[in-house]
Amino acid sequence: MPEDLPPGQPVSPDTTFTLHPDEQSAREGTFDEYLEYVLLVENTVRGLSKGAPVEFRGVRLGTVASVPWNFTAPQPDDRDRLAIPVLIRIEPQRLGVDKLDLDDWRERFDRLFGLGLRASLKSGSLLTGALFVDLTFDDQRAGEHKAETFAGRTVFPTTSTGLAQIQSQVTALLDKLNALEVAPILTGLEDNLTTSKAMLEEVRKLTASMQSLLDDPGTRELPGSLNATLKELQGTLEGLSADSPAYRELTDTLDQVERLMRDLQPAARKISEDPRALLFDSIDAEDPTPRAPDTRSQP
């Protein structure tokens, strides 16, 4: 018994067994209870073959039974494009389920369809181009499921493959580009180019003027003149240093002026208090009081 399969029920007497050519065929033969659904694929099915796996996030849940299947059967009226019918089988026994109720599983999938469960074709090998059926949830399609049947089988809702989605996006982008008003954009670009050319011409003229200025002999002699002026200024500043004679003479003169100002401070204070001090030597005595003449001394 395979190690990855649960033990089965005891075999009844006179049970008939099917002989398979290899172990893989024998394993596949054990999944004898399944649900059949039809995929209506609107894209190419090149690379999808009978026996390809049906997977959900990397876990195999079923098998492709036929590609195409019942191609001449009438398709649903609400479909605008001719779709390729692909028959698949959902095999719950691959999950190790002991007690299997297919009706219960069918109801489960009906609920999952309403939650956004969709089937799409994915590349299984870049070298061989083989495809497999991938089941995934599309949140944007949740609640949009409408029950359909094809040739007596329930239709498993599908979504576009990765390549088809890219083609749809490119088509939408081209439609947006075609809807753009290109003429105003080109006019704006032309105006910008004209402005850029005028600006480049101004830059060229400015560069030529700067080159002429640099080529002028007077400009070339300017660094030498600046050096001479700097040397003279440096000599002047050195003459005003603390150790130079001019600095010492200036310091002595300032000291003399300071002493003179100190000597003049008392006189200035006195004049400020009584301006008469400028006319009289001393103003400490009081002014004399005039008297009347003495008549007794006269004859």
PDB file of C-alpha atoms in Angstrom:
ATOM      1  CA  MET A   1       0.000   0.000   0.000  1.00  0.00           C
ATOM      2  CA  PRO A   2       1.384   3.458  -0.799  1.00  0.00           C
ATOM      3  CA  GLU A   3       2.769   5.275   2.252  1.00  0.00           C
ATOM      4  CA  ASP A   4       1.071   8.577   1.431  1.00  0.00           C
ATOM      5  CA  LEU A   5      -2.454   7.112   1.194  1.00  0.00           C
ATOM      6  CA  PRO A   6      -4.743   6.167   4.103  1.00  0.00           C
ATOM      7  CA  PRO A   7      -5.703   2.507   4.537  1.00  0.00           C
ATOM      8  CA  GLY A   8      -8.859   1.488   2.697  1.00  0.00           C
ATOM      9  CA  GLN A   9     -11.771  -0.753   3.570  1.00  0.00           C
ATOM     10  CA  PRO A  10     -11.568  -4.549   3.546  1.00  0.00           C
ATOM     11  CA  VAL A  11     -12.084  -6.034   0.106  1.00  0.00           C
ATOM     12  CA  SER A  12     -15.258  -7.978  -0.527  1.00  0.00           C
ATOM     13  CA  PRO A  13     -15.053 -11.438  -2.035  1.00  0.00           C
ATOM     14  CA  ASP A  14     -14.956 -11.701  -5.819  1.00  0.00           C
ATOM     15  CA  THR A  15     -13.851  -8.064  -6.172  1.00  0.00           C
ATOM     16  CA  THR A  16     -12.472  -7.244  -9.615  1.00  0.00           C
ATOM     17  CA  PHE A  17      -9.207  -5.273  -9.781  1.00  0.00           C
ATOM     18  CA  THR A  18      -7.870  -3.304 -12.709  1.00  0.00           C
ATOM     19  CA  LEU A  19      -4.296  -3.895 -13.760  1.00  0.00           C
ATOM     20  CA  HIS A  20      -2.329  -0.751 -14.660  1.00  0.00           C
ATOM     21  CA  PRO A  21       0.824  -0.576 -16.735  1.00  0.00           C
ATOM     22  CA  ASP A  22       2.845   1.331 -14.101  1.00  0.00           C
ATOM     23  CA  GLU A  23       2.736   2.707 -10.561  1.00  0.00           C
ATOM     24  CA  GLN A  24       1.684   6.185 -11.655  1.00  0.00           C
ATOM     25  CA  SER A  25      -1.324   4.832 -13.525  1.00  0.00           C
ATOM     26  CA  ALA A  26      -2.211   2.673 -10.539  1.00  0.00           C
ATOM     27  CA  ARG A  27      -2.101   5.689  -8.231  1.00  0.00           C
ATOM     28  CA  GLU A  28      -4.278   7.732 -10.551  1.00  0.00           C
ATOM     29  CA  GLY A  29      -6.745   4.847 -10.749  1.00  0.00           C
ATOM     30  CA  THR A  30      -7.424   5.056  -7.017  1.00  0.00           C
ATOM     31  CA  PHE A  31      -9.104   8.460  -7.427  1.00  0.00           C
ATOM     32  CA  ASP A  32     -12.347   7.021  -8.709  1.00  0.00           C
ATOM     33  CA  GLU A  33     -14.729   9.531  -7.081  1.00  0.00           C
ATOM     34  CA  TYR A  34     -14.648  13.027  -8.483  1.00  0.00           C
ATOM     35  CA  LEU A  35     -16.608  16.101  -9.564  1.00  0.00           C
ATOM     36  CA  GLU A  36     -16.610  17.087 -13.223  1.00  0.00           C
ATOM     37  CA  TYR A  37     -16.540  20.726 -14.298  1.00  0.00           C
ATOM     38  CA  VAL A  38     -16.078  22.462 -17.634  1.00  0.00           C
ATOM     39  CA  LEU A  39     -13.677  25.356 -18.184  1.00  0.00           C
ATOM     40  CA  LEU A  40     -14.658  27.683 -21.022  1.00  0.00           C
ATOM     41  CA  VAL A  41     -11.237  29.069 -21.954  1.00  0.00           C
ATOM     42  CA  GLU A  42     -11.276  32.147 -24.164  1.00  0.00           C
ATOM     43  CA  ASN A  43      -7.479  32.107 -24.636  1.00  0.00           C
ATOM     44  CA  THR A  44      -5.231  29.560 -26.292  1.00  0.00           C
ATOM     45  CA  VAL A  45      -5.007  26.078 -24.813  1.00  0.00           C
ATOM     46  CA  ARG A  46      -1.733  25.241 -26.569  1.00  0.00           C
ATOM     47  CA  GLY A  47       0.394  23.312 -24.078  1.00  0.00           C
ATOM     48  CA  LEU A  48      -2.569  21.990 -22.062  1.00  0.00           C
ATOM     49  CA  SER A  49      -3.011  18.237 -22.414  1.00  0.00           C
ATOM     50  CA  LYS A  50      -5.041  15.430 -20.925  1.00  0.00           C
ATOM     51  CA  GLY A  51      -3.696  14.386 -17.531  1.00  0.00           C
ATOM     52  CA  ALA A  52      -2.378  17.845 -16.639  1.00  0.00           C
ATOM     53  CA  PRO A  53      -2.776  18.655 -12.949  1.00  0.00           C
ATOM     54  CA  VAL A  54      -5.395  20.921 -11.424  1.00  0.00           C
ATOM     55  CA  GLU A  55      -3.776  22.698  -8.467  1.00  0.00           C
ATOM     56  CA  PHE A  56      -4.720  25.096  -5.699  1.00  0.00           C
ATOM     57  CA  ARG A  57      -1.687  27.025  -4.426  1.00  0.00           C
ATOM     58  CA  GLY A  58       0.617  24.161  -5.363  1.00  0.00           C
ATOM     59  CA  VAL A  59      -1.580  21.362  -3.988  1.00  0.00           C
ATOM     60  CA  ARG A  60      -3.008  19.033  -6.601  1.00  0.00           C
ATOM     61  CA  LEU A  61      -6.789  18.698  -6.386  1.00  0.00           C
ATOM     62  CA  GLY A  62      -7.682  17.156  -9.726  1.00  0.00           C
ATOM     63  CA  THR A  63      -6.838  16.318 -13.310  1.00  0.00           C
ATOM     64  CA  VAL A  64      -7.586  17.574 -16.806  1.00  0.00           C
ATOM     65  CA  ALA A  65      -9.831  14.911 -18.350  1.00  0.00           C
ATOM     66  CA  SER A  66     -10.163  16.156 -21.949  1.00  0.00           C
ATOM     67  CA  VAL A  67      -8.881  19.017 -24.156  1.00  0.00           C
ATOM     68  CA  PRO A  68     -11.017  20.050 -25.955  1.00  0.00           C
ATOM     69  CA  TRP A  69     -14.202  18.432 -24.739  1.00  0.00           C
ATOM     70  CA  ASN A  70     -17.505  18.367 -26.669  1.00  0.00           C
ATOM     71  CA  PHE A  71     -16.358  21.239 -28.818  1.00  0.00           C
ATOM     72  CA  THR A  72     -19.510  21.299 -30.987  1.00  0.00           C
ATOM     73  CA  ALA A  73     -21.946  21.708 -28.085  1.00  0.00           C
ATOM     74  CA  PRO A  74     -23.785  25.066 -27.975  1.00  0.00           C
ATOM     75  CA  GLN A  75     -22.201  27.613 -25.682  1.00  0.00           C
ATOM     76  CA  PRO A  76     -24.010  29.950 -23.259  1.00  0.00           C
ATOM     77  CA  ASP A  77     -25.770  32.836 -24.992  1.00  0.00           C
ATOM     78  CA  ASP A  78     -24.212  35.565 -22.834  1.00  0.00           C
ATOM     79  CA  ARG A  79     -20.676  34.878 -24.094  1.00  0.00           C
ATOM     80  CA  ASP A  80     -19.390  37.166 -26.825  1.00  0.00           C
ATOM     81  CA  ARG A  81     -16.367  35.071 -27.790  1.00  0.00           C
ATOM     82  CA  LEU A  82     -16.026  31.429 -28.763  1.00  0.00           C
ATOM     83  CA  ALA A  83     -14.482  29.530 -25.855  1.00  0.00           C
ATOM     84  CA  ILE A  84     -12.593  26.229 -25.827  1.00  0.00           C
ATOM     85  CA  PRO A  85     -14.315  23.739 -23.484  1.00  0.00           C
ATOM     86  CA  VAL A  86     -11.936  21.825 -21.197  1.00  0.00           C
ATOM     87  CA  LEU A  87     -13.224  19.025 -18.950  1.00  0.00           C
ATOM     88  CA  ILE A  88     -11.571  18.776 -15.517  1.00  0.00           C
ATOM     89  CA  ARG A  89     -12.076  16.521 -12.531  1.00  0.00           C
ATOM     90  CA  ILE A  90     -11.906  17.646  -8.904  1.00  0.00           C
ATOM     91  CA  GLU A  91     -10.692  14.612  -6.924  1.00  0.00           C
ATOM     92  CA  PRO A  92     -11.173  15.117  -3.157  1.00  0.00           C
ATOM     93  CA  GLN A  93      -9.532  11.730  -2.498  1.00  0.00           C
ATOM     94  CA  ARG A  94      -6.170  13.389  -3.236  1.00  0.00           C
ATOM     95  CA  LEU A  95      -6.571  15.235   0.074  1.00  0.00           C
ATOM     96  CA  GLY A  96      -6.792  11.979   2.025  1.00  0.00           C
ATOM     97  CA  VAL A  97     -10.508  12.261   2.761  1.00  0.00           C
ATOM     98  CA  ASP A  98     -11.865   9.036   4.268  1.00  0.00           C
ATOM     99  CA  LYS A  99     -15.587   9.653   4.115  1.00  0.00           C
ATOM    100  CA  LEU A 100     -16.472  11.325   0.855  1.00  0.00           C
ATOM    101  CA  ASP A 101     -19.758  13.035   0.068  1.00  0.00           C
ATOM    102  CA  LEU A 102     -19.624  14.448  -3.455  1.00  0.00           C
ATOM    103  CA  ASP A 103     -22.799  16.485  -2.987  1.00  0.00           C
ATOM    104  CA  ASP A 104     -21.239  18.193   0.016  1.00  0.00           C
ATOM    105  CA  TRP A 105     -18.108  18.983  -1.997  1.00  0.00           C
ATOM    106  CA  ARG A 106     -20.225  20.329  -4.842  1.00  0.00           C
ATOM    107  CA  GLU A 107     -21.951  22.720  -2.431  1.00  0.00           C
ATOM    108  CA  ARG A 108     -18.571  23.786  -1.082  1.00  0.00           C
ATOM    109  CA  PHE A 109     -17.353  24.730  -4.520  1.00  0.00           C
ATOM    110  CA  ASP A 110     -20.571  26.619  -5.255  1.00  0.00           C
ATOM    111  CA  ARG A 111     -19.902  28.745  -2.170  1.00  0.00           C
ATOM    112  CA  LEU A 112     -16.259  29.216  -3.174  1.00  0.00           C
ATOM    113  CA  PHE A 113     -17.337  30.426  -6.622  1.00  0.00           C
ATOM    114  CA  GLY A 114     -19.279  33.196  -4.919  1.00  0.00           C
ATOM    115  CA  LEU A 115     -16.170  34.120  -2.898  1.00  0.00           C
ATOM    116  CA  GLY A 116     -14.104  34.594  -6.054  1.00  0.00           C
ATOM    117  CA  LEU A 117     -12.600  31.156  -6.749  1.00  0.00           C
ATOM    118  CA  ARG A 118     -11.470  31.101 -10.377  1.00  0.00           C
ATOM    119  CA  ALA A 119      -9.484  28.816 -12.681  1.00  0.00           C
ATOM    120  CA  SER A 120      -6.772  29.912 -15.090  1.00  0.00           C
ATOM    121  CA  LEU A 121      -4.073  28.329 -17.213  1.00  0.00           C
ATOM    122  CA  LYS A 122      -0.516  28.680 -15.940  1.00  0.00           C
ATOM    123  CA  SER A 123       2.824  27.628 -17.358  1.00  0.00           C
ATOM    124  CA  GLY A 124       4.236  24.533 -15.716  1.00  0.00           C
ATOM    125  CA  SER A 125       7.496  24.408 -17.693  1.00  0.00           C
ATOM    126  CA  LEU A 126       9.217  27.108 -19.688  1.00  0.00           C
ATOM    127  CA  LEU A 127      11.176  24.476 -21.611  1.00  0.00           C
ATOM    128  CA  THR A 128       8.265  22.331 -22.776  1.00  0.00           C
ATOM    129  CA  GLY A 129       5.533  24.981 -22.655  1.00  0.00           C
ATOM    130  CA  ALA A 130       3.275  22.615 -20.706  1.00  0.00           C
ATOM    131  CA  LEU A 131       0.305  24.215 -18.968  1.00  0.00           C
ATOM    132  CA  PHE A 132      -1.702  23.275 -15.902  1.00  0.00           C
ATOM    133  CA  VAL A 133      -4.945  24.517 -14.355  1.00  0.00           C
ATOM    134  CA  ASP A 134      -4.397  26.824 -11.402  1.00  0.00           C
ATOM    135  CA  LEU A 135      -7.184  27.608  -8.930  1.00  0.00           C
ATOM    136  CA  THR A 136      -6.974  30.891  -7.062  1.00  0.00           C
ATOM    137  CA  PHE A 137      -9.172  33.526  -5.460  1.00  0.00           C
ATOM    138  CA  ASP A 138      -9.828  36.783  -7.287  1.00  0.00           C
ATOM    139  CA  ASP A 139     -11.129  39.254  -4.692  1.00  0.00           C
ATOM    140  CA  GLN A 140     -12.284  41.651  -7.396  1.00  0.00           C
ATOM    141  CA  ARG A 141     -14.578  38.971  -8.834  1.00  0.00           C
ATOM    142  CA  ALA A 142     -16.179  37.994  -5.526  1.00  0.00           C
ATOM    143  CA  GLY A 143     -19.949  38.090  -5.676  1.00  0.00           C
ATOM    144  CA  GLU A 144     -20.014  38.180  -9.502  1.00  0.00           C
ATOM    145  CA  HIS A 145     -20.531  34.466 -10.094  1.00  0.00           C
ATOM    146  CA  LYS A 146     -23.442  33.448 -12.290  1.00  0.00           C
ATOM    147  CA  ALA A 147     -24.185  29.721 -12.494  1.00  0.00           C
ATOM    148  CA  GLU A 148     -23.798  28.257 -16.024  1.00  0.00           C
ATOM    149  CA  THR A 149     -23.916  24.816 -17.602  1.00  0.00           C
ATOM    150  CA  PHE A 150     -22.312  23.412 -20.721  1.00  0.00           C
ATOM    151  CA  ALA A 151     -23.364  20.069 -22.196  1.00  0.00           C
ATOM    152  CA  GLY A 152     -24.846  19.001 -18.880  1.00  0.00           C
ATOM    153  CA  ARG A 153     -21.771  19.942 -16.825  1.00  0.00           C
ATOM    154  CA  THR A 154     -21.386  22.837 -14.394  1.00  0.00           C
ATOM    155  CA  VAL A 155     -19.119  25.582 -15.715  1.00  0.00           C
ATOM    156  CA  PHE A 156     -16.131  26.324 -13.471  1.00  0.00           C
ATOM    157  CA  PRO A 157     -15.624  30.135 -13.623  1.00  0.00           C
ATOM    158  CA  THR A 158     -12.335  31.210 -15.179  1.00  0.00           C
ATOM    159  CA  THR A 159     -10.134  34.274 -15.286  1.00  0.00           C
ATOM    160  CA  SER A 160      -7.608  35.452 -17.834  1.00  0.00           C
ATOM    161  CA  THR A 161      -4.118  33.986 -17.835  1.00  0.00           C
ATOM    162  CA  GLY A 162      -1.055  36.062 -17.028  1.00  0.00           C
ATOM    163  CA  LEU A 163      -0.231  36.612 -20.712  1.00  0.00           C
ATOM    164  CA  ALA A 164      -3.804  37.569 -21.498  1.00  0.00           C
ATOM    165  CA  GLN A 165      -3.823  40.038 -18.603  1.00  0.00           C
ATOM    166  CA  ILE A 166      -0.639  41.628 -19.931  1.00  0.00           C
ATOM    167  CA  GLN A 167      -2.169  41.884 -23.390  1.00  0.00           C
ATOM    168  CA  SER A 168      -5.299  43.450 -21.885  1.00  0.00           C
ATOM    169  CA  GLN A 169      -3.219  45.994 -19.973  1.00  0.00           C
ATOM    170  CA  VAL A 170      -1.188  46.861 -23.068  1.00  0.00           C
ATOM    171  CA  THR A 171      -4.383  47.289 -25.074  1.00  0.00           C
ATOM    172  CA  ALA A 172      -5.854  49.558 -22.399  1.00  0.00           C
ATOM    173  CA  LEU A 173      -2.641  51.594 -22.370  1.00  0.00           C
ATOM    174  CA  LEU A 174      -2.720  51.978 -26.148  1.00  0.00           C
ATOM    175  CA  ASP A 175      -6.352  53.069 -25.966  1.00  0.00           C
ATOM    176  CA  LYS A 176      -5.417  55.752 -23.436  1.00  0.00           C
ATOM    177  CA  LEU A 177      -2.538  56.908 -25.624  1.00  0.00           C
ATOM    178  CA  ASN A 178      -4.834  57.118 -28.630  1.00  0.00           C
ATOM    179  CA  ALA A 179      -7.307  59.160 -26.597  1.00  0.00           C
ATOM    180  CA  LEU A 180      -4.675  61.719 -25.648  1.00  0.00           C
ATOM    181  CA  GLU A 181      -4.609  65.061 -27.466  1.00  0.00           C
ATOM    182  CA  VAL A 182      -1.147  64.771 -28.952  1.00  0.00           C
ATOM    183  CA  ALA A 183      -1.189  68.053 -30.930  1.00  0.00           C
ATOM    184  CA  PRO A 184      -1.080  70.363 -27.859  1.00  0.00           C
ATOM    185  CA  ILE A 185       1.689  68.248 -26.373  1.00  0.00           C
ATOM    186  CA  LEU A 186       3.745  68.457 -29.562  1.00  0.00           C
ATOM    187  CA  THR A 187       3.143  72.217 -29.734  1.00  0.00           C
ATOM    188  CA  GLY A 188       4.349  72.588 -26.166  1.00  0.00           C
ATOM    189  CA  LEU A 189       7.428  70.519 -26.918  1.00  0.00           C
ATOM    190  CA  GLU A 190       8.164  72.668 -29.963  1.00  0.00           C
ATOM    191  CA  ASP A 191       7.847  75.849 -27.869  1.00  0.00           C
ATOM    192  CA  ASN A 192      10.163  74.377 -25.265  1.00  0.00           C
ATOM    193  CA  LEU A 193      12.704  73.510 -27.949  1.00  0.00           C
ATOM    194  CA  THR A 194      12.550  77.068 -29.314  1.00  0.00           C
ATOM    195  CA  THR A 195      13.079  78.497 -25.835  1.00  0.00           C
ATOM    196  CA  SER A 196      15.948  76.092 -25.236  1.00  0.00           C
ATOM    197  CA  LYS A 197      17.615  77.128 -28.488  1.00  0.00           C
ATOM    198  CA  ALA A 198      17.337  80.819 -27.552  1.00  0.00           C
ATOM    199  CA  MET A 199      18.779  80.078 -24.133  1.00  0.00           C
ATOM    200  CA  LEU A 200      21.673  78.156 -25.664  1.00  0.00           C
ATOM    201  CA  GLU A 201      22.366  81.096 -27.983  1.00  0.00           C
ATOM    202  CA  GLU A 202      22.504  83.455 -24.981  1.00  0.00           C
ATOM    203  CA  VAL A 203      24.860  81.085 -23.217  1.00  0.00           C
ATOM    204  CA  ARG A 204      27.056  80.959 -26.313  1.00  0.00           C
ATOM    205  CA  LYS A 205      27.220  84.775 -26.463  1.00  0.00           C
ATOM    206  CA  LEU A 206      28.018  84.977 -22.765  1.00  0.00           C
ATOM    207  CA  THR A 207      30.756  82.405 -23.183  1.00  0.00           C
ATOM    208  CA  ALA A 208      32.235  84.376 -26.090  1.00  0.00           C
ATOM    209  CA  SER A 209      32.173  87.598 -24.009  1.00  0.00           C
ATOM    210  CA  MET A 210      33.899  85.880 -21.114  1.00  0.00           C
ATOM    211  CA  GLN A 211      36.522  84.480 -23.465  1.00  0.00           C
ATOM    212  CA  SER A 212      37.154  87.967 -24.901  1.00  0.00           C
ATOM    213  CA  LEU A 213      37.492  89.350 -21.384  1.00  0.00           C
ATOM    214  CA  LEU A 214      39.946  86.641 -20.447  1.00  0.00           C
ATOM    215  CA  ASP A 215      41.961  87.272 -23.606  1.00  0.00           C
ATOM    216  CA  ASP A 216      42.248  91.042 -22.832  1.00  0.00           C
ATOM    217  CA  PRO A 217      45.850  91.989 -21.820  1.00  0.00           C
ATOM    218  CA  GLY A 218      44.469  94.229 -19.075  1.00  0.00           C
ATOM    219  CA  THR A 219      42.653  91.272 -17.557  1.00  0.00           C
ATOM    220  CA  ARG A 220      45.820  89.215 -17.665  1.00  0.00           C
ATOM    221  CA  GLU A 221      47.732  92.004 -15.841  1.00  0.00           C
ATOM    222  CA  LEU A 222      45.019  92.289 -13.196  1.00  0.00           C
ATOM    223  CA  PRO A 223      46.426  89.533 -10.931  1.00  0.00           C
ATOM    224  CA  GLY A 224      49.828  91.295 -10.865  1.00  0.00           C
ATOM    225  CA  SER A 225      48.227  94.626  -9.955  1.00  0.00           C
ATOM    226  CA  LEU A 226      46.229  92.981  -7.222  1.00  0.00           C
ATOM    227  CA  ASN A 227      49.373  91.381  -5.819  1.00  0.00           C
ATOM    228  CA  ALA A 228      51.163  94.764  -5.771  1.00  0.00           C
ATOM    229  CA  THR A 229      48.213  96.430  -4.034  1.00  0.00           C
ATOM    230  CA  LEU A 230      48.086  93.669  -1.461  1.00  0.00           C
ATOM    231  CA  LYS A 231      51.793  94.065  -0.766  1.00  0.00           C
ATOM    232  CA  GLU A 232      51.389  97.836  -0.243  1.00  0.00           C
ATOM    233  CA  LEU A 233      48.450  97.264   2.075  1.00  0.00           C
ATOM    234  CA  GLN A 234      50.461  94.705   3.984  1.00  0.00           C
ATOM    235  CA  GLY A 235      53.316  97.202   4.373  1.00  0.00           C
ATOM    236  CA  THR A 236      50.893  99.853   5.636  1.00  0.00           C
ATOM    237  CA  LEU A 237      49.445  97.482   8.180  1.00  0.00           C
ATOM    238  CA  GLU A 238      52.903  96.456   9.308  1.00  0.00           C
ATOM    239  CA  GLY A 239      53.687 100.188   9.855  1.00  0.00           C
ATOM    240  CA  LEU A 240      50.757 100.362  12.264  1.00  0.00           C
ATOM    241  CA  SER A 241      51.861  97.393  14.313  1.00  0.00           C
ATOM    242  CA  ALA A 242      52.607  97.741  18.045  1.00  0.00           C
ATOM    243  CA  ASP A 243      56.369  97.620  17.444  1.00  0.00           C
ATOM    244  CA  SER A 244      56.480 100.301  14.737  1.00  0.00           C
ATOM    245  CA  PRO A 245      57.708 103.915  15.443  1.00  0.00           C
ATOM    246  CA  ALA A 246      54.494 105.415  14.068  1.00  0.00           C
ATOM    247  CA  TYR A 247      52.444 103.386  16.524  1.00  0.00           C
ATOM    248  CA  ARG A 248      54.632 104.511  19.436  1.00  0.00           C
ATOM    249  CA  GLU A 249      54.390 108.185  18.399  1.00  0.00           C
ATOM    250  CA  LEU A 250      50.625 107.905  18.128  1.00  0.00           C
ATOM    251  CA  THR A 251      50.491 106.329  21.595  1.00  0.00           C
ATOM    252  CA  ASP A 252      52.617 109.148  23.123  1.00  0.00           C
ATOM    253  CA  THR A 253      50.415 111.798  21.527  1.00  0.00           C
ATOM    254  CA  LEU A 254      47.276 110.152  22.868  1.00  0.00           C
ATOM    255  CA  ASP A 255      48.852 110.048  26.368  1.00  0.00           C
ATOM    256  CA  GLN A 256      49.613 113.769  26.208  1.00  0.00           C
ATOM    257  CA  VAL A 257      46.086 114.560  25.098  1.00  0.00           C
ATOM    258  CA  GLU A 258      44.745 112.454  27.951  1.00  0.00           C
ATOM    259  CA  ARG A 259      46.877 114.343  30.533  1.00  0.00           C
ATOM    260  CA  LEU A 260      45.788 117.687  29.083  1.00  0.00           C
ATOM    261  CA  MET A 261      42.150 116.669  29.364  1.00  0.00           C
ATOM    262  CA  ARG A 262      42.658 115.744  33.017  1.00  0.00           C
ATOM    263  CA  ASP A 263      44.287 119.158  33.701  1.00  0.00           C
ATOM    264  CA  LEU A 264      41.418 120.990  32.032  1.00  0.00           C
ATOM    265  CA  GLN A 265      38.714 119.128  33.895  1.00  0.00           C
ATOM    266  CA  PRO A 266      38.756 121.394  37.071  1.00  0.00           C
ATOM    267  CA  ALA A 267      38.623 124.607  35.010  1.00  0.00           C
ATOM    268  CA  ALA A 268      35.863 123.247  32.832  1.00  0.00           C
ATOM    269  CA  ARG A 269      33.890 122.234  35.916  1.00  0.00           C
ATOM    270  CA  LYS A 270      34.319 125.693  37.465  1.00  0.00           C
ATOM    271  CA  ILE A 271      33.237 127.475  34.286  1.00  0.00           C
ATOM    272  CA  SER A 272      30.265 125.143  34.030  1.00  0.00           C
ATOM    273  CA  GLU A 273      29.202 126.071  37.565  1.00  0.00           C
ATOM    274  CA  ASP A 274      29.763 129.885  37.190  1.00  0.00           C
ATOM    275  CA  PRO A 275      30.463 131.331  33.715  1.00  0.00           C
ATOM    276  CA  ARG A 276      31.669 134.627  35.411  1.00  0.00           C
ATOM    277  CA  ALA A 277      34.878 132.901  36.199  1.00  0.00           C
ATOM    278  CA  LEU A 278      36.002 133.651  32.638  1.00  0.00           C
ATOM    279  CA  LEU A 279      35.962 137.485  33.428  1.00  0.00           C
ATOM    280  CA  PHE A 280      36.995 137.692  37.085  1.00  0.00           C
ATOM    281  CA  ASP A 281      39.997 136.270  38.842  1.00  0.00           C
ATOM    282  CA  SER A 282      38.036 135.418  41.954  1.00  0.00           C
ATOM    283  CA  ILE A 283      34.373 135.443  42.664  1.00  0.00           C
ATOM    284  CA  ASP A 284      34.571 134.218  46.246  1.00  0.00           C
ATOM    285  CA  ALA A 285      33.899 137.740  47.828  1.00  0.00           C
ATOM    286  CA  GLU A 286      30.397 139.060  47.874  1.00  0.00           C
ATOM    287  CA  ASP A 287      29.497 142.106  45.798  1.00  0.00           C
ATOM    288  CA  PRO A 288      29.838 145.470  47.739  1.00  0.00           C
ATOM    289  CA  THR A 289      26.618 147.044  48.985  1.00  0.00           C
ATOM    290  CA  PRO A 290      26.248 150.745  47.998  1.00  0.00           C
ATOM    291  CA  ARG A 291      25.804 153.248  50.914  1.00  0.00           C
ATOM    292  CA  ALA A 292      24.280 156.756  51.246  1.00  0.00           C
ATOM    293  CA  PRO A 293      26.673 159.747  51.767  1.00  0.00           C
ATOM    294  CA  ASP A 294      27.380 160.870  55.372  1.00  0.00           C
ATOM    295  CA  THR A 295      25.866 164.463  55.849  1.00  0.00           C
ATOM    296  CA  ARG A 296      27.229 164.979  59.331  1.00  0.00           C
ATOM    297  CA  SER A 297      30.765 165.595  58.165  1.00  0.00           C
ATOM    298  CA  GLN A 298      29.772 168.522  55.959  1.00  0.00           C
ATOM    299  CA  PRO A 299      30.027 172.222  57.329  1.00  0.00           C
TER     300      PRO A 299
END
